[in-house]
C-alpha positions as a Markdown table, in Angstrom:
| # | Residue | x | y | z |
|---|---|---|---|---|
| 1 | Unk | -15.3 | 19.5 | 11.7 |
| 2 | Unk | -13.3 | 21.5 | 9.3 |
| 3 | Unk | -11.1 | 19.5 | 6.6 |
| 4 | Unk | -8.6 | 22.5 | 6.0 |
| 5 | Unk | -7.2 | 21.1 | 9.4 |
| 6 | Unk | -6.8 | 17.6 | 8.4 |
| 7 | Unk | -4.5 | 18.6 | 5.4 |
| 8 | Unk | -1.6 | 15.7 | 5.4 |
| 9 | Unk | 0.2 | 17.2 | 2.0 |
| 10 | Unk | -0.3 | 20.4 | 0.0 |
| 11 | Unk | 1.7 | 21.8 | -3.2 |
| 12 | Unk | 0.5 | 23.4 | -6.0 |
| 13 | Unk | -0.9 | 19.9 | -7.7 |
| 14 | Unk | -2.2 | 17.9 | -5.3 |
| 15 | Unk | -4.0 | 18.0 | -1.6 |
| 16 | Unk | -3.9 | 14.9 | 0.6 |
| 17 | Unk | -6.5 | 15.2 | 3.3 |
| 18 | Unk | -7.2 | 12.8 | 6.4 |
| 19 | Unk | -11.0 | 12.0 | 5.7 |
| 20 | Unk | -12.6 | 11.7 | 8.5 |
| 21 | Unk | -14.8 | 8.0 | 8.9 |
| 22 | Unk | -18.6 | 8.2 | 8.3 |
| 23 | Unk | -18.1 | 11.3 | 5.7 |
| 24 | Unk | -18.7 | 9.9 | 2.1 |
| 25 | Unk | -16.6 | 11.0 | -1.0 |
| 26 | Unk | -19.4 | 11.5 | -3.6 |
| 27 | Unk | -22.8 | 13.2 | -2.4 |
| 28 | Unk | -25.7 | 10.4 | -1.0 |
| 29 | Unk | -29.0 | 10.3 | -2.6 |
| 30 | Unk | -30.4 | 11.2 | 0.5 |
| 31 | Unk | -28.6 | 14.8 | 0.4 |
| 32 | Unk | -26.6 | 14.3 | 3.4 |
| 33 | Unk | -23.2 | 15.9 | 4.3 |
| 34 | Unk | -20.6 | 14.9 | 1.3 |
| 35 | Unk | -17.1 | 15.8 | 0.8 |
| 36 | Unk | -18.3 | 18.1 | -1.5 |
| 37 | Unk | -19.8 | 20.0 | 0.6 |
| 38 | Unk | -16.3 | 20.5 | 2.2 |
| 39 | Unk | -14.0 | 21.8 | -1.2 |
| 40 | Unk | -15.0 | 25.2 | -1.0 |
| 41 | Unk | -12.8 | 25.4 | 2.4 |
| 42 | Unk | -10.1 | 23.2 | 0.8 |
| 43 | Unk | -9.3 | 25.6 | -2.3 |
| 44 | Unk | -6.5 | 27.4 | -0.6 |
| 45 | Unk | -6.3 | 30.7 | -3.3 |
| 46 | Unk | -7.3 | 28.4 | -6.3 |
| 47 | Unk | -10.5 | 29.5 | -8.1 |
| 48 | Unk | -11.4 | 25.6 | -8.6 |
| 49 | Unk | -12.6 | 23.6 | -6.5 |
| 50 | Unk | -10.2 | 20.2 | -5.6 |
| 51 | Unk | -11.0 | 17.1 | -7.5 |
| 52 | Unk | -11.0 | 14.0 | -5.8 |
| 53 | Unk | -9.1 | 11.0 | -7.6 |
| 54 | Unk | -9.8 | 7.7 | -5.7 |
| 55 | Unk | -12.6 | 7.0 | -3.5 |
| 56 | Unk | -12.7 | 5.7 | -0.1 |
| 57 | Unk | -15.9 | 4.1 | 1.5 |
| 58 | Unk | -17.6 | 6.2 | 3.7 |
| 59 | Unk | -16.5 | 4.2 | 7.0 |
| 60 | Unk | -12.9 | 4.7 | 6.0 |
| 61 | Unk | -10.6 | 7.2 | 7.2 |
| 62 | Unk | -7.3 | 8.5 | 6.0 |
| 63 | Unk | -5.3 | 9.3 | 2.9 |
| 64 | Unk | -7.6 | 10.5 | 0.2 |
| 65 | Unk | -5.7 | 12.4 | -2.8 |
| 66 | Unk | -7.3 | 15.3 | -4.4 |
| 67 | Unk | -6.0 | 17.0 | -7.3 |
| 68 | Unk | -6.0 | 21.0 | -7.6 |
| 69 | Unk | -6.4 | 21.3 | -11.2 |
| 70 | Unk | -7.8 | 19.0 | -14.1 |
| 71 | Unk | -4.3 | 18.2 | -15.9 |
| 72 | Unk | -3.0 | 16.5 | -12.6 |
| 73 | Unk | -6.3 | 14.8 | -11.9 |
| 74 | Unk | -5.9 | 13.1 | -15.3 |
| 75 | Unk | -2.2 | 12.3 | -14.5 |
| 76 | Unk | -3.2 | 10.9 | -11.0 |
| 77 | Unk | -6.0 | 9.2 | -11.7 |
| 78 | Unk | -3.9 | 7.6 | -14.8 |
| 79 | Unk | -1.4 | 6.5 | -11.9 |
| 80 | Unk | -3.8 | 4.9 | -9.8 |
| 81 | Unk | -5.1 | 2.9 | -13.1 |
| 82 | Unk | -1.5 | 1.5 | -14.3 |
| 83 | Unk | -0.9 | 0.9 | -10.2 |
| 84 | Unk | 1.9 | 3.2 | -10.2 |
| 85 | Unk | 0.5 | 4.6 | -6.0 |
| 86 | Unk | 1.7 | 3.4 | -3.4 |
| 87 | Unk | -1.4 | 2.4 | -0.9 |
| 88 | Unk | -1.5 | 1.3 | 3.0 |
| 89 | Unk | -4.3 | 0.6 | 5.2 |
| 90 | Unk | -4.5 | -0.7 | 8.6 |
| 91 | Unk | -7.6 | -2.7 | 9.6 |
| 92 | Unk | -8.7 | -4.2 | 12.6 |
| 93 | Unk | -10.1 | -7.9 | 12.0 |
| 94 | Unk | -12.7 | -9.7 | 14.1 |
| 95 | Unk | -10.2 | -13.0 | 14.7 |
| 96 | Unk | -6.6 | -13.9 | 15.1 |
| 97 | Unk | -5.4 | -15.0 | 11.1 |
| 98 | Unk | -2.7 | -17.6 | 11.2 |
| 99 | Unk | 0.9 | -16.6 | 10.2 |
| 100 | Unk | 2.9 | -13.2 | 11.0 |
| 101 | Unk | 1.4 | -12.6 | 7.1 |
| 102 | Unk | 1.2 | -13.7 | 3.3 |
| 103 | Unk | -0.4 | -12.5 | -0.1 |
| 104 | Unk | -4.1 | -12.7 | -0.8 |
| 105 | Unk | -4.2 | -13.6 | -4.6 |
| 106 | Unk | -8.6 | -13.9 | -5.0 |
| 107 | Unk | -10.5 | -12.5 | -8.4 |
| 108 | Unk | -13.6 | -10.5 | -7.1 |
| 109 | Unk | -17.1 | -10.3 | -8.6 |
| 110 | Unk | -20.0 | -8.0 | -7.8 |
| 111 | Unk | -23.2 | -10.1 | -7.4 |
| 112 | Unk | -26.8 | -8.1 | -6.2 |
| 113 | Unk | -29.9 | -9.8 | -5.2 |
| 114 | Unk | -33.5 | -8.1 | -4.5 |
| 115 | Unk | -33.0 | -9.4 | -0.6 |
| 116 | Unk | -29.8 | -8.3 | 0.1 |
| 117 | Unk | -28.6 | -5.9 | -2.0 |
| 118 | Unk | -25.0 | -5.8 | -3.9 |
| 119 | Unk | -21.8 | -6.9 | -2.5 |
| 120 | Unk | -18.7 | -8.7 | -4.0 |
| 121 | Unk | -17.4 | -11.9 | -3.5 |
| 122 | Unk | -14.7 | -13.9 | -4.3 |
| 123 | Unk | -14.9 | -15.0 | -8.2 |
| 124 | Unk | -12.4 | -17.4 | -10.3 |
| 125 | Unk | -13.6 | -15.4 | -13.1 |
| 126 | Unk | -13.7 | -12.1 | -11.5 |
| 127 | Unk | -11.1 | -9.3 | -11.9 |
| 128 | Unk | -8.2 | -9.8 | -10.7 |
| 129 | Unk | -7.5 | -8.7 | -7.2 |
| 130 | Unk | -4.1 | -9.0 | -4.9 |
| 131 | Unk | -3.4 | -7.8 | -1.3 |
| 132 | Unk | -0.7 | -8.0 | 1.0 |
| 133 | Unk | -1.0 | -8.8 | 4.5 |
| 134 | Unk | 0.9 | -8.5 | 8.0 |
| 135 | Unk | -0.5 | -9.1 | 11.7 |
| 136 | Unk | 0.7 | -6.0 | 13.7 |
| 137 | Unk | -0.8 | -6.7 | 16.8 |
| 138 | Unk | -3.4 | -8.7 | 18.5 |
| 139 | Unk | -5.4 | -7.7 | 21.3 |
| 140 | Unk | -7.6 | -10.3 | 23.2 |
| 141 | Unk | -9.7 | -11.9 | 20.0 |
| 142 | Unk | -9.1 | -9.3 | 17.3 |
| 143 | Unk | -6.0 | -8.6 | 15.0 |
| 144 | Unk | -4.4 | -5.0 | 13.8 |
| 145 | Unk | -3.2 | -5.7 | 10.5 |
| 146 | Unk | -1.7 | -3.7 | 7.6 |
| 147 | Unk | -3.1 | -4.0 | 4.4 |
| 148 | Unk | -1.0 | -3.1 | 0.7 |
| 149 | Unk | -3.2 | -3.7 | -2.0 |
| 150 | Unk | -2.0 | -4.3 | -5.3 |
| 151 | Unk | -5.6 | -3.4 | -7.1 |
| 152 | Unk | -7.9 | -1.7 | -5.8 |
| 153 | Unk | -11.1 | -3.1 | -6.6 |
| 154 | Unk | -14.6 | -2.1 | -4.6 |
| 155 | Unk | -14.6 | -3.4 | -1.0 |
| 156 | Unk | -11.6 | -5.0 | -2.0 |
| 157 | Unk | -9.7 | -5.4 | 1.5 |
| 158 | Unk | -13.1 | -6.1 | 3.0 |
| 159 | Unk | -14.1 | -9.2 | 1.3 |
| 160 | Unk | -9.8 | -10.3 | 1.2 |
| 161 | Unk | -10.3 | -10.2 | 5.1 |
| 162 | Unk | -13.2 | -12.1 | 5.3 |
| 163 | Unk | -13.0 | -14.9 | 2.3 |
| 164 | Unk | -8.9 | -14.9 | 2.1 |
| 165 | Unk | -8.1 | -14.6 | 5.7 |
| 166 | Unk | -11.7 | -15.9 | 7.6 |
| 167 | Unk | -12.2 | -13.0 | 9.5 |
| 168 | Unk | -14.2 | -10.2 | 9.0 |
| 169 | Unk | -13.3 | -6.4 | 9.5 |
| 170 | Unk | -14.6 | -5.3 | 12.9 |
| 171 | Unk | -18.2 | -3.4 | 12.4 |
| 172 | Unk | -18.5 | -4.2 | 8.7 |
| 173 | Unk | -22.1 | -4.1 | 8.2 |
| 174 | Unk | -22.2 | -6.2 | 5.0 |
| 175 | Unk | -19.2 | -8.7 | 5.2 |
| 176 | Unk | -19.3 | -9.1 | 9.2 |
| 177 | Unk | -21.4 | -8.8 | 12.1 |
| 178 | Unk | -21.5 | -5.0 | 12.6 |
| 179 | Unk | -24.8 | -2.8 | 12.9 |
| 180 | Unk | -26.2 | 0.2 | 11.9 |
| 181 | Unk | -24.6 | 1.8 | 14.4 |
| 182 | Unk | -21.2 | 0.6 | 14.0 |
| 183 | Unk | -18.5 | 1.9 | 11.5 |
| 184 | Unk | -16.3 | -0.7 | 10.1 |
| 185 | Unk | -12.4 | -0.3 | 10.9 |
| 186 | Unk | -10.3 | 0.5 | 7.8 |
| 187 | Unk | -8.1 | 3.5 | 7.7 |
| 188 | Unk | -6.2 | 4.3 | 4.9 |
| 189 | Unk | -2.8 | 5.1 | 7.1 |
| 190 | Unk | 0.1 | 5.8 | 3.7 |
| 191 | Unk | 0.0 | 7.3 | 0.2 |
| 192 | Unk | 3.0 | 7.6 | -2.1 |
| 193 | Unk | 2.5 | 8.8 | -5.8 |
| 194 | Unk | 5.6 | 9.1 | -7.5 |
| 195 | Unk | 5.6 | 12.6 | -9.9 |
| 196 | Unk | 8.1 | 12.7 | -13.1 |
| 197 | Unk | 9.5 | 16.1 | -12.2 |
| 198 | Unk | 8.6 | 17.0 | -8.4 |
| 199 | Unk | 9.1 | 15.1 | -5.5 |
| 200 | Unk | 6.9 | 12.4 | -4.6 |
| 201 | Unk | 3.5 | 13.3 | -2.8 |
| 202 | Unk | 4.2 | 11.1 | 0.3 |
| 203 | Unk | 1.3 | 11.1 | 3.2 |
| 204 | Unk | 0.5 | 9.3 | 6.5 |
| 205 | Unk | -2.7 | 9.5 | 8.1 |
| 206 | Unk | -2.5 | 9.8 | 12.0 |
| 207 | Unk | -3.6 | 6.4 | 13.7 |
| 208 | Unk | -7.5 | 6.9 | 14.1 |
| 209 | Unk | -8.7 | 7.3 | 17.8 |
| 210 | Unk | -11.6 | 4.8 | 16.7 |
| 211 | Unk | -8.8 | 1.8 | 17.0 |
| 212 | Unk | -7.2 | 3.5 | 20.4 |
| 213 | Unk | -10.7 | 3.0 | 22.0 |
| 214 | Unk | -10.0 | -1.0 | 21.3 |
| 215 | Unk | -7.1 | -1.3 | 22.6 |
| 216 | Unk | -4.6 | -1.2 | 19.8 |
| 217 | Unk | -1.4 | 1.4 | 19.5 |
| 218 | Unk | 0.2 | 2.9 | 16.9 |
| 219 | Unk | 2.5 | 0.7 | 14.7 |
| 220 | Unk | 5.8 | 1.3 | 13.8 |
| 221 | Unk | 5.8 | 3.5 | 10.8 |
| 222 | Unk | 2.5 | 5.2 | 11.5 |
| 223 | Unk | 4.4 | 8.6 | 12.5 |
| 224 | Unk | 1.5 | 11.3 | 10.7 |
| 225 | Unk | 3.1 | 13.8 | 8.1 |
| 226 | Unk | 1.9 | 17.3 | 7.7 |
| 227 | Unk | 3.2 | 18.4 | 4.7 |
């Protein structure tokens, strides 16, 4: 699997790359395959290696924004705090949520017990967290449904799914019912970061083959860019 293929945007800033699902951004303690192992491939006749800006779990696929010098990655990375990016996912839930969509407006916490492990859950007095929702598509007993978060907390459209809308995200191992062997279905399908001087950095992740294999087709708007 080479990532220099998977490039969805490049200028002289910024690199958008469609991460594959099971690769994780920051290197495992168990000194398994990492994005990092990847930059050397994705300098493209910089000296530095690209930085990434925002995380995506390891399960998730799609848009990740890397920035090709330290200046931008402080610019970006200020963007994604003051929620200046535009962000889309697509999901595919475990249930049929009522309504054609709505807003998800539910503070999230982290809690961690000795038995379990950490997760997050839904919190009064948690940090505030906010998601948009539409159904796209339903196919037998599961939904397709387009996520646009507002924040972007940790596991953030994850727990929205299951506490805000009752249904899990298909193969989540923590939040639903999916194995070890299963990969939970979130792709992160549109990025837009708006840039003072240049144009925008606009990308779309093609629709992963992962959600094909259930049944679901492409929505409208899902056309991949290769920039």
């Amino acid at each position: 699997m080479l990532l220099s293929d998977r490039v969805l945007f490049l200028d002289g800033e910024a690199l958008v790359i469609d991460k594959p699902a099971g690769l994780p951004v920051d290197a495992p303690r168990d000194g398994s395959i990492s994005l990092e192992n990847h930059l050397d491939l994705l300098k493209f006749g910089f000296k530095r290696w690209p930085l990434a800006v925002h995380r995506l779990d390891r399960d998730t696929s799609g848009c990740l924004l890397l920035a090709r010098n330290p200046k931008a990655h402080g610019r970006f990375t200020r963007a994604f705090e003051s929620r200046e990016v535009e962000k889309q996912y697509l999901a595919i839930v475990e249930g049929v949520p009522d309504g054609d969509g709505g807003t998800i407006d539910l503070p999230l916490s982290k809690v961690s017990t000795a038995e379990e492990g950490w997760r997050m859950v839904g919190d009064p007095k948690g940090k505030p967290s906010v998601s948009h929702w539409e159904k796209l598509a339903v196919v037998g007993t599961r939904s397709l449904l387009r996520f646009r978060p507002e924040t972007g907390r940790t596991h953030q459209l994850r727990v929205h799914a299951l506490e805000g809308l009752g249904f899990a995200l298909v193969g989540d191992p923590v939040y639903g019912r999916g194995g070890t062997k299963t990969r939970t279905l979130l792709h992160a399908e549109r990025l837009v970061v708006k840039r003072d001087v240049k144009p925008s950095i606009i990308a779309e992740a093609p629709f992963p083959d992962s959600f094909i294999a259930l049944g679901f087709a492409a929505p409208e708007g899902a056309e991949p860019t290769r920039g």
